[in-house]
Amino acid sequence: MKKLMLICAVVLGFAFTASAQTDTKPEFKFNEESHDFGKIPQGKPVTTQFVFTNIGEEPLILTNVQPTCGCTIADYTKTPVKKGDKGIITITYNAAATAPFSKGIVVTSNAKTPQKTLIIKGEVVAAAAAASTR
């Protein structure tokens, strides 16, 4: 009988511990995590916005948004994003050299997944070639 009560107590203890550990951390839900610009004319910077929603309980705070190269500029929501609210990460790519490109942008935050990488890609073509493909 004592063993049965001890087993019940242990199982009950695990159940309470598991229920007390509900994760309330913030979390991203992006509309898209990769953006394809397609063919873009050389010398004309292009911009896109990555919109996200905080689907966690606590406010989501972006601490850094770092492009992986100097040809890309990032701007982002600097205030905490409350549960259910949206934030924006704006990325501008300087289309200087003609060539295909794929660039990563590392987003650091207080989310369950503390680092997330967004991708921009496309192909920079000579200005006359870009006009003829549209």
Short mmCIF file of N, CA, C and O in Angstrom, two decimals:
data_model
loop_
_atom_site.label_atom_id
_atom_site.label_comp_id
_atom_site.label_asym_id
_atom_site.label_seq_id
_atom_site.Cartn_x
_atom_site.Cartn_y
_atom_site.Cartn_z
N MET A 1 0.81 -1.19 0.00
CA MET A 1 0.00 0.00 0.00
C MET A 1 0.87 1.27 0.00
O MET A 1 0.55 2.23 -0.68
N LYS A 2 1.96 1.23 0.80
CA LYS A 2 2.84 2.40 0.85
C LYS A 2 3.48 2.65 -0.51
O LYS A 2 3.64 3.80 -0.93
N LYS A 3 3.85 1.57 -1.21
CA LYS A 3 4.45 1.71 -2.54
C LYS A 3 3.47 2.36 -3.50
O LYS A 3 3.84 3.21 -4.30
N LEU A 4 2.21 1.94 -3.44
CA LEU A 4 1.19 2.50 -4.33
C LEU A 4 1.01 3.99 -4.08
O LEU A 4 0.92 4.79 -5.00
N MET A 5 0.99 4.38 -2.80
CA MET A 5 0.84 5.80 -2.46
C MET A 5 2.08 6.59 -2.91
O MET A 5 1.95 7.71 -3.40
N LEU A 6 3.24 5.99 -2.75
CA LEU A 6 4.47 6.66 -3.18
C LEU A 6 4.48 6.86 -4.70
O LEU A 6 4.82 7.94 -5.19
N ILE A 7 4.09 5.84 -5.43
CA ILE A 7 4.02 5.94 -6.89
C ILE A 7 3.02 7.02 -7.31
O ILE A 7 3.30 7.84 -8.19
N CYS A 8 1.87 7.06 -6.67
CA CYS A 8 0.85 8.09 -6.97
C CYS A 8 1.40 9.48 -6.70
O CYS A 8 1.19 10.41 -7.48
N ALA A 9 2.12 9.64 -5.59
CA ALA A 9 2.69 10.94 -5.24
C ALA A 9 3.72 11.38 -6.28
O ALA A 9 3.76 12.54 -6.69
N VAL A 10 4.56 10.45 -6.72
CA VAL A 10 5.58 10.77 -7.72
C VAL A 10 4.92 11.16 -9.04
O VAL A 10 5.28 12.16 -9.68
N VAL A 11 3.92 10.40 -9.49
CA VAL A 11 3.22 10.71 -10.74
C VAL A 11 2.54 12.07 -10.64
O VAL A 11 2.60 12.88 -11.57
N LEU A 12 1.90 12.34 -9.52
CA LEU A 12 1.24 13.63 -9.32
C LEU A 12 2.26 14.77 -9.36
O LEU A 12 2.01 15.83 -9.94
N GLY A 13 3.43 14.54 -8.74
CA GLY A 13 4.48 15.56 -8.75
C GLY A 13 4.96 15.88 -10.15
O GLY A 13 5.13 17.04 -10.52
N PHE A 14 5.16 14.84 -10.97
CA PHE A 14 5.56 15.07 -12.37
C PHE A 14 4.48 15.81 -13.14
O PHE A 14 4.77 16.69 -13.95
N ALA A 15 3.23 15.50 -12.90
CA ALA A 15 2.12 16.16 -13.60
C ALA A 15 2.09 17.64 -13.27
O ALA A 15 1.93 18.47 -14.16
N PHE A 16 2.25 18.00 -12.00
CA PHE A 16 2.25 19.41 -11.62
C PHE A 16 3.45 20.14 -12.19
O PHE A 16 3.36 21.26 -12.66
N THR A 17 4.60 19.50 -12.20
CA THR A 17 5.82 20.10 -12.74
C THR A 17 5.66 20.35 -14.24
O THR A 17 6.02 21.41 -14.75
N ALA A 18 5.12 19.40 -14.96
CA ALA A 18 4.95 19.54 -16.41
C ALA A 18 3.96 20.65 -16.73
O ALA A 18 4.17 21.44 -17.66
N SER A 19 2.88 20.76 -15.97
CA SER A 19 1.88 21.80 -16.26
C SER A 19 2.39 23.18 -15.89
O SER A 19 1.97 24.18 -16.46
N ALA A 20 3.34 23.28 -14.96
CA ALA A 20 3.87 24.58 -14.56
C ALA A 20 4.88 25.11 -15.56
O ALA A 20 5.27 26.27 -15.49
N GLN A 21 5.33 24.29 -16.50
CA GLN A 21 6.36 24.71 -17.44
C GLN A 21 5.79 25.10 -18.80
O GLN A 21 6.43 24.91 -19.82
N THR A 22 4.60 25.65 -18.84
CA THR A 22 4.05 26.09 -20.12
C THR A 22 4.93 27.22 -20.65
O THR A 22 5.32 28.11 -19.92
N ASP A 23 5.24 27.15 -21.92
CA ASP A 23 6.16 28.09 -22.53
C ASP A 23 5.39 29.32 -23.00
O ASP A 23 4.51 29.22 -23.85
N THR A 24 5.72 30.47 -22.44
CA THR A 24 5.02 31.71 -22.80
C THR A 24 5.90 32.63 -23.64
O THR A 24 5.53 33.77 -23.88
N LYS A 25 7.07 32.14 -24.07
CA LYS A 25 7.98 32.98 -24.85
C LYS A 25 7.32 33.46 -26.14
O LYS A 25 6.47 32.79 -26.70
N PRO A 26 7.76 34.61 -26.62
CA PRO A 26 7.25 35.09 -27.90
C PRO A 26 7.75 34.22 -29.05
O PRO A 26 8.74 33.50 -28.91
N GLU A 27 7.06 34.30 -30.19
CA GLU A 27 7.48 33.53 -31.37
C GLU A 27 7.02 34.25 -32.63
O GLU A 27 5.95 34.84 -32.67
N PHE A 28 7.86 34.19 -33.68
CA PHE A 28 7.56 34.78 -34.98
C PHE A 28 6.59 33.89 -35.77
O PHE A 28 6.67 32.68 -35.69
N LYS A 29 5.77 34.53 -36.58
CA LYS A 29 5.07 33.86 -37.67
C LYS A 29 5.17 34.84 -38.84
O LYS A 29 4.49 35.86 -38.86
N PHE A 30 6.08 34.54 -39.78
CA PHE A 30 6.30 35.43 -40.93
C PHE A 30 5.31 35.12 -42.04
O PHE A 30 4.92 33.96 -42.23
N ASN A 31 4.92 36.16 -42.80
CA ASN A 31 4.11 35.95 -44.01
C ASN A 31 4.94 35.18 -45.04
O ASN A 31 4.41 34.36 -45.77
N GLU A 32 6.23 35.50 -45.12
CA GLU A 32 7.19 34.79 -45.97
C GLU A 32 8.57 34.93 -45.34
O GLU A 32 8.86 35.93 -44.70
N GLU A 33 9.41 33.90 -45.50
CA GLU A 33 10.76 33.94 -44.95
C GLU A 33 11.81 34.03 -46.05
O GLU A 33 12.99 34.12 -45.78
N SER A 34 11.35 34.02 -47.31
CA SER A 34 12.23 34.14 -48.46
C SER A 34 11.51 34.99 -49.49
O SER A 34 10.32 34.79 -49.73
N HIS A 35 12.24 35.93 -50.09
CA HIS A 35 11.64 36.79 -51.12
C HIS A 35 12.50 36.75 -52.38
O HIS A 35 13.71 36.97 -52.32
N ASP A 36 11.85 36.48 -53.51
CA ASP A 36 12.53 36.44 -54.80
C ASP A 36 12.18 37.71 -55.57
O ASP A 36 11.02 37.92 -55.94
N PHE A 37 13.17 38.57 -55.80
CA PHE A 37 12.95 39.80 -56.55
C PHE A 37 12.81 39.53 -58.05
O PHE A 37 12.38 40.39 -58.80
N GLY A 38 13.25 38.37 -58.51
CA GLY A 38 13.26 38.07 -59.93
C GLY A 38 14.40 38.84 -60.58
O GLY A 38 15.44 39.06 -59.98
N LYS A 39 14.19 39.27 -61.84
CA LYS A 39 15.22 40.04 -62.54
C LYS A 39 15.03 41.51 -62.19
O LYS A 39 13.93 42.05 -62.33
N ILE A 40 16.12 42.13 -61.75
CA ILE A 40 16.06 43.55 -61.37
C ILE A 40 17.15 44.31 -62.12
O ILE A 40 18.21 43.76 -62.41
N PRO A 41 16.88 45.58 -62.47
CA PRO A 41 17.87 46.36 -63.23
C PRO A 41 19.06 46.77 -62.38
O PRO A 41 18.91 47.14 -61.21
N GLN A 42 20.22 46.70 -62.99
CA GLN A 42 21.46 47.11 -62.32
C GLN A 42 21.39 48.58 -61.95
O GLN A 42 20.88 49.41 -62.71
N GLY A 43 21.90 48.92 -60.78
CA GLY A 43 21.97 50.32 -60.35
C GLY A 43 20.70 50.84 -59.69
O GLY A 43 20.65 52.00 -59.30
N LYS A 44 19.66 50.02 -59.57
CA LYS A 44 18.41 50.45 -58.94
C LYS A 44 18.15 49.58 -57.71
O LYS A 44 17.77 48.42 -57.84
N PRO A 45 18.36 50.15 -56.51
CA PRO A 45 18.10 49.37 -55.29
C PRO A 45 16.63 48.92 -55.23
O PRO A 45 15.74 49.62 -55.72
N VAL A 46 16.41 47.75 -54.66
CA VAL A 46 15.06 47.21 -54.51
C VAL A 46 14.79 46.94 -53.02
O VAL A 46 15.72 46.67 -52.26
N THR A 47 13.53 47.05 -52.64
CA THR A 47 13.15 46.92 -51.24
C THR A 47 11.99 45.95 -51.10
O THR A 47 11.11 45.90 -51.96
N THR A 48 12.00 45.19 -50.01
CA THR A 48 10.87 44.34 -49.66
C THR A 48 10.65 44.42 -48.16
O THR A 48 11.54 44.85 -47.42
N GLN A 49 9.47 44.01 -47.73
CA GLN A 49 9.16 43.98 -46.30
C GLN A 49 8.77 42.57 -45.88
O GLN A 49 7.95 41.93 -46.54
N PHE A 50 9.38 42.11 -44.81
CA PHE A 50 9.01 40.84 -44.19
C PHE A 50 8.12 41.21 -43.00
O PHE A 50 8.57 41.84 -42.04
N VAL A 51 6.85 40.84 -43.08
CA VAL A 51 5.89 41.14 -42.02
C VAL A 51 5.75 39.90 -41.14
O VAL A 51 5.63 38.79 -41.63
N PHE A 52 5.77 40.12 -39.83
CA PHE A 52 5.63 39.00 -38.90
C PHE A 52 4.60 39.32 -37.83
O PHE A 52 4.31 40.48 -37.55
N THR A 53 4.06 38.26 -37.23
CA THR A 53 3.11 38.38 -36.13
C THR A 53 3.72 37.66 -34.93
O THR A 53 4.32 36.60 -35.07
N ASN A 54 3.55 38.24 -33.75
CA ASN A 54 3.98 37.58 -32.52
C ASN A 54 2.87 36.62 -32.09
O ASN A 54 1.80 37.04 -31.68
N ILE A 55 3.12 35.30 -32.20
CA ILE A 55 2.12 34.32 -31.83
C ILE A 55 2.36 33.75 -30.43
O ILE A 55 1.68 32.83 -30.00
N GLY A 56 3.33 34.32 -29.71
CA GLY A 56 3.61 33.91 -28.34
C GLY A 56 2.83 34.78 -27.35
O GLY A 56 2.05 35.65 -27.75
N GLU A 57 3.05 34.53 -26.08
CA GLU A 57 2.35 35.26 -25.03
C GLU A 57 3.05 36.56 -24.64
O GLU A 57 2.40 37.57 -24.42
N GLU A 58 4.37 36.52 -24.53
CA GLU A 58 5.14 37.67 -24.08
C GLU A 58 5.48 38.58 -25.26
O GLU A 58 5.47 38.14 -26.41
N PRO A 59 5.82 39.86 -24.99
CA PRO A 59 6.23 40.77 -26.08
C PRO A 59 7.49 40.27 -26.77
O PRO A 59 8.41 39.77 -26.13
N LEU A 60 7.52 40.40 -28.09
CA LEU A 60 8.65 40.00 -28.92
C LEU A 60 9.54 41.22 -29.14
O LEU A 60 9.07 42.27 -29.56
N ILE A 61 10.82 41.07 -28.83
CA ILE A 61 11.77 42.18 -28.97
C ILE A 61 12.89 41.77 -29.92
O ILE A 61 13.61 40.80 -29.67
N LEU A 62 13.02 42.50 -31.02
CA LEU A 62 14.12 42.27 -31.96
C LEU A 62 15.34 42.99 -31.41
O LEU A 62 15.28 44.20 -31.16
N THR A 63 16.43 42.28 -31.21
CA THR A 63 17.64 42.90 -30.68
C THR A 63 18.62 43.27 -31.77
O THR A 63 19.45 44.16 -31.59
N ASN A 64 18.53 42.57 -32.93
CA ASN A 64 19.42 42.89 -34.04
C ASN A 64 18.88 42.26 -35.32
O ASN A 64 18.33 41.16 -35.29
N VAL A 65 19.04 42.97 -36.43
CA VAL A 65 18.74 42.43 -37.75
C VAL A 65 19.98 42.72 -38.59
O VAL A 65 20.27 43.87 -38.91
N GLN A 66 20.74 41.66 -38.90
CA GLN A 66 22.06 41.82 -39.52
C GLN A 66 22.14 41.14 -40.89
O GLN A 66 22.16 39.92 -40.97
N PRO A 67 22.20 41.94 -41.97
CA PRO A 67 22.44 41.35 -43.29
C PRO A 67 23.84 40.73 -43.33
O PRO A 67 24.74 41.15 -42.61
N THR A 68 24.00 39.71 -44.19
CA THR A 68 25.28 39.01 -44.28
C THR A 68 26.27 39.69 -45.21
O THR A 68 27.39 39.22 -45.36
N CYS A 69 25.87 40.78 -45.86
CA CYS A 69 26.82 41.52 -46.70
C CYS A 69 26.50 43.01 -46.66
O CYS A 69 25.40 43.42 -46.27
N GLY A 70 27.47 43.81 -47.09
CA GLY A 70 27.32 45.26 -47.07
C GLY A 70 26.40 45.81 -48.14
O GLY A 70 26.06 46.99 -48.13
N CYS A 71 25.95 44.96 -49.08
CA CYS A 71 25.09 45.41 -50.16
C CYS A 71 23.61 45.43 -49.74
O CYS A 71 22.75 45.78 -50.54
N THR A 72 23.34 45.07 -48.51
CA THR A 72 21.97 44.97 -48.03
C THR A 72 21.82 45.81 -46.76
O THR A 72 22.66 45.76 -45.87
N ILE A 73 20.71 46.56 -46.69
CA ILE A 73 20.43 47.40 -45.53
C ILE A 73 19.13 46.92 -44.91
O ILE A 73 18.17 46.63 -45.61
N ALA A 74 19.11 46.87 -43.57
CA ALA A 74 17.91 46.42 -42.86
C ALA A 74 17.41 47.50 -41.92
O ALA A 74 18.19 48.20 -41.28
N ASP A 75 16.09 47.62 -41.84
CA ASP A 75 15.43 48.47 -40.85
C ASP A 75 14.32 47.61 -40.26
O ASP A 75 13.75 46.76 -40.98
N TYR A 76 13.98 47.81 -39.00
CA TYR A 76 13.02 46.92 -38.38
C TYR A 76 12.27 47.60 -37.24
O TYR A 76 12.70 48.64 -36.74
N THR A 77 11.20 46.97 -36.81
CA THR A 77 10.40 47.45 -35.69
C THR A 77 11.26 47.39 -34.43
O THR A 77 11.75 46.33 -34.06
N LYS A 78 11.46 48.54 -33.80
CA LYS A 78 12.36 48.61 -32.64
C LYS A 78 11.61 48.54 -31.31
O LYS A 78 12.23 48.34 -30.27
N THR A 79 10.30 48.68 -31.33
CA THR A 79 9.51 48.60 -30.10
C THR A 79 9.03 47.16 -29.89
O THR A 79 8.90 46.40 -30.86
N PRO A 80 8.77 46.76 -28.65
CA PRO A 80 8.27 45.40 -28.40
C PRO A 80 6.96 45.15 -29.15
O PRO A 80 6.10 46.02 -29.22
N VAL A 81 6.83 43.96 -29.73
CA VAL A 81 5.64 43.58 -30.47
C VAL A 81 4.81 42.68 -29.56
O VAL A 81 5.23 41.58 -29.22
N LYS A 82 3.63 43.17 -29.15
CA LYS A 82 2.78 42.43 -28.22
C LYS A 82 2.12 41.23 -28.89
O LYS A 82 2.08 41.14 -30.12
N LYS A 83 1.62 40.33 -28.08
CA LYS A 83 0.92 39.14 -28.56
C LYS A 83 -0.14 39.53 -29.59
O LYS A 83 -0.96 40.42 -29.35
N GLY A 84 -0.09 38.89 -30.76
CA GLY A 84 -1.07 39.14 -31.81
C GLY A 84 -0.78 40.34 -32.69
O GLY A 84 -1.40 40.52 -33.73
N ASP A 85 0.18 41.18 -32.30
CA ASP A 85 0.52 42.36 -33.11
C ASP A 85 1.53 42.01 -34.19
O ASP A 85 2.18 40.97 -34.14
N LYS A 86 1.67 42.93 -35.14
CA LYS A 86 2.58 42.72 -36.27
C LYS A 86 3.78 43.65 -36.17
O LYS A 86 3.70 44.73 -35.61
N GLY A 87 4.90 43.19 -36.74
CA GLY A 87 6.10 43.99 -36.87
C GLY A 87 6.60 43.87 -38.30
O GLY A 87 6.14 43.00 -39.06
N ILE A 88 7.54 44.72 -38.67
CA ILE A 88 8.03 44.74 -40.06
C ILE A 88 9.55 44.81 -40.06
O ILE A 88 10.15 45.56 -39.29
N ILE A 89 10.14 44.02 -40.96
CA ILE A 89 11.57 44.11 -41.24
C ILE A 89 11.68 44.53 -42.70
O ILE A 89 11.22 43.81 -43.59
N THR A 90 12.24 45.71 -42.94
CA THR A 90 12.39 46.24 -44.30
C THR A 90 13.82 46.00 -44.76
O THR A 90 14.77 46.37 -44.07
N ILE A 91 13.95 45.39 -45.94
CA ILE A 91 15.27 45.05 -46.50
C ILE A 91 15.43 45.76 -47.84
O ILE A 91 14.56 45.66 -48.70
N THR A 92 16.55 46.45 -48.00
CA THR A 92 16.88 47.10 -49.26
C THR A 92 18.19 46.51 -49.79
O THR A 92 19.20 46.47 -49.07
N TYR A 93 18.13 46.03 -51.03
CA TYR A 93 19.31 45.43 -51.68
C TYR A 93 19.83 46.38 -52.73
O TYR A 93 19.08 46.86 -53.59
N ASN A 94 21.14 46.67 -52.71
CA ASN A 94 21.77 47.55 -53.68
C ASN A 94 22.22 46.71 -54.88
O ASN A 94 23.18 45.95 -54.79
N ALA A 95 21.50 46.83 -55.96
CA ALA A 95 21.75 46.02 -57.16
C ALA A 95 22.89 46.61 -57.99
O ALA A 95 22.69 47.12 -59.08
N ALA A 96 24.11 46.51 -57.49
CA ALA A 96 25.25 47.13 -58.16
C ALA A 96 25.88 46.25 -59.24
O ALA A 96 26.17 46.73 -60.34
N ALA A 97 26.09 44.98 -58.94
CA ALA A 97 26.81 44.10 -59.88
C ALA A 97 25.84 43.14 -60.56
O ALA A 97 24.95 42.58 -59.93
N THR A 98 26.01 42.97 -61.88
CA THR A 98 25.14 42.04 -62.61
C THR A 98 25.53 40.60 -62.29
O THR A 98 26.66 40.18 -62.54
N ALA A 99 24.60 39.89 -61.70
CA ALA A 99 24.81 38.48 -61.33
C ALA A 99 23.61 38.01 -60.51
O ALA A 99 22.91 38.82 -59.92
N PRO A 100 23.39 36.71 -60.47
CA PRO A 100 22.38 36.19 -59.54
C PRO A 100 22.86 36.42 -58.10
O PRO A 100 24.06 36.46 -57.84
N PHE A 101 21.92 36.58 -57.17
CA PHE A 101 22.30 36.76 -55.77
C PHE A 101 21.33 36.03 -54.86
O PHE A 101 20.18 35.77 -55.21
N SER A 102 21.85 35.67 -53.71
CA SER A 102 21.05 35.09 -52.62
C SER A 102 21.72 35.54 -51.34
O SER A 102 22.88 35.21 -51.09
N LYS A 103 21.01 36.33 -50.55
CA LYS A 103 21.59 36.93 -49.34
C LYS A 103 20.74 36.56 -48.13
O LYS A 103 19.52 36.52 -48.18
N GLY A 104 21.42 36.35 -47.01
CA GLY A 104 20.74 36.05 -45.76
C GLY A 104 20.71 37.26 -44.85
O GLY A 104 21.62 38.10 -44.88
N ILE A 105 19.67 37.34 -44.05
CA ILE A 105 19.53 38.39 -43.05
C ILE A 105 19.24 37.67 -41.73
O ILE A 105 18.23 36.99 -41.61
N VAL A 106 20.13 37.81 -40.75
CA VAL A 106 19.99 37.11 -39.48
C VAL A 106 19.23 38.00 -38.50
O VAL A 106 19.67 39.11 -38.19
N VAL A 107 18.10 37.49 -38.02
CA VAL A 107 17.24 38.21 -37.08
C VAL A 107 17.46 37.61 -35.70
O VAL A 107 17.27 36.40 -35.50
N THR A 108 17.88 38.45 -34.73
CA THR A 108 18.11 38.00 -33.36
C THR A 108 17.05 38.64 -32.46
O THR A 108 16.78 39.83 -32.58
N SER A 109 16.46 37.80 -31.58
CA SER A 109 15.37 38.29 -30.73
C SER A 109 15.29 37.47 -29.44
O SER A 109 16.10 36.59 -29.20
N ASN A 110 14.25 37.76 -28.66
CA ASN A 110 14.00 37.01 -27.43
C ASN A 110 12.97 35.89 -27.66
O ASN A 110 12.38 35.38 -26.71
N ALA A 111 12.79 35.46 -28.90
CA ALA A 111 11.79 34.44 -29.24
C ALA A 111 12.25 33.04 -28.84
O ALA A 111 13.42 32.83 -28.51
N LYS A 112 11.33 32.09 -28.91
CA LYS A 112 11.66 30.67 -28.67
C LYS A 112 12.82 30.26 -29.55
O LYS A 112 13.71 29.54 -29.14
N THR A 113 12.77 30.70 -30.81
CA THR A 113 13.86 30.49 -31.76
C THR A 113 14.61 31.82 -31.80
O THR A 113 14.20 32.74 -32.51
N PRO A 114 15.71 31.97 -31.03
CA PRO A 114 16.33 33.29 -30.88
C PRO A 114 16.99 33.85 -32.13
O PRO A 114 17.17 35.05 -32.23
N GLN A 115 17.35 32.99 -33.10
CA GLN A 115 17.88 33.48 -34.37
C GLN A 115 17.13 32.85 -35.52
O GLN A 115 16.89 31.64 -35.52
N LYS A 116 16.76 33.68 -36.47
CA LYS A 116 16.05 33.23 -37.66
C LYS A 116 16.72 33.91 -38.85
O LYS A 116 17.11 35.07 -38.77
N THR A 117 16.86 33.18 -39.96
CA THR A 117 17.49 33.76 -41.15
C THR A 117 16.45 33.94 -42.24
O THR A 117 15.76 32.99 -42.62
N LEU A 118 16.34 35.16 -42.73
CA LEU A 118 15.47 35.49 -43.86
C LEU A 118 16.35 35.51 -45.11
O LEU A 118 17.54 35.82 -45.03
N ILE A 119 15.77 35.23 -46.27
CA ILE A 119 16.53 35.15 -47.52
C ILE A 119 15.93 36.09 -48.56
O ILE A 119 14.71 36.13 -48.72
N ILE A 120 16.80 36.82 -49.25
CA ILE A 120 16.39 37.55 -50.46
C ILE A 120 17.22 37.00 -51.60
O ILE A 120 18.38 36.63 -51.42
N LYS A 121 16.60 36.92 -52.77
CA LYS A 121 17.32 36.41 -53.94
C LYS A 121 16.77 37.05 -55.20
O LYS A 121 15.72 37.68 -55.19
N GLY A 122 17.50 36.83 -56.28
CA GLY A 122 17.09 37.38 -57.56
C GLY A 122 18.28 37.41 -58.50
O GLY A 122 19.31 36.76 -58.25
N GLU A 123 18.13 38.17 -59.56
CA GLU A 123 19.22 38.31 -60.53
C GLU A 123 19.28 39.76 -60.99
O GLU A 123 18.28 40.33 -61.44
N VAL A 124 20.47 40.35 -60.84
CA VAL A 124 20.69 41.72 -61.32
C VAL A 124 21.14 41.62 -62.76
O VAL A 124 22.07 40.90 -63.10
N VAL A 125 20.42 42.33 -63.64
CA VAL A 125 20.73 42.32 -65.07
C VAL A 125 20.99 43.74 -65.53
O VAL A 125 20.59 44.70 -64.88
N ALA A 126 21.64 43.88 -66.66
CA ALA A 126 21.87 45.21 -67.25
C ALA A 126 20.52 45.88 -67.42
O ALA A 126 19.52 45.24 -67.75
N ALA A 127 20.45 47.19 -67.22
CA ALA A 127 19.18 47.92 -67.21
C ALA A 127 18.35 47.67 -68.47
O ALA A 127 17.14 47.50 -68.39
N ALA A 128 18.96 47.61 -69.63
CA ALA A 128 18.21 47.38 -70.89
C ALA A 128 17.61 45.98 -70.90
O ALA A 128 16.48 45.79 -71.34
N ALA A 129 18.32 44.99 -70.40
CA ALA A 129 17.81 43.62 -70.38
C ALA A 129 16.63 43.48 -69.43
O ALA A 129 15.68 42.76 -69.70
N ALA A 130 16.65 44.19 -68.30
CA ALA A 130 15.55 44.11 -67.34
C ALA A 130 14.29 44.71 -67.93
O ALA A 130 13.19 44.20 -67.74
N ALA A 131 14.43 45.80 -68.68
CA ALA A 131 13.26 46.43 -69.30
C ALA A 131 12.62 45.52 -70.35
O ALA A 131 11.40 45.50 -70.51
N SER A 132 13.42 44.76 -71.06
CA SER A 132 12.88 43.91 -72.13
C SER A 132 12.21 42.66 -71.59
O SER A 132 11.43 42.03 -72.31
N THR A 133 12.46 42.24 -70.35
CA THR A 133 11.85 41.03 -69.80
C THR A 133 10.52 41.32 -69.10
O THR A 133 9.88 40.41 -68.64
N ARG A 134 10.12 42.54 -69.01
CA ARG A 134 8.87 42.88 -68.29
C ARG A 134 7.70 42.93 -69.20
O ARG A 134 7.58 43.10 -70.27
#
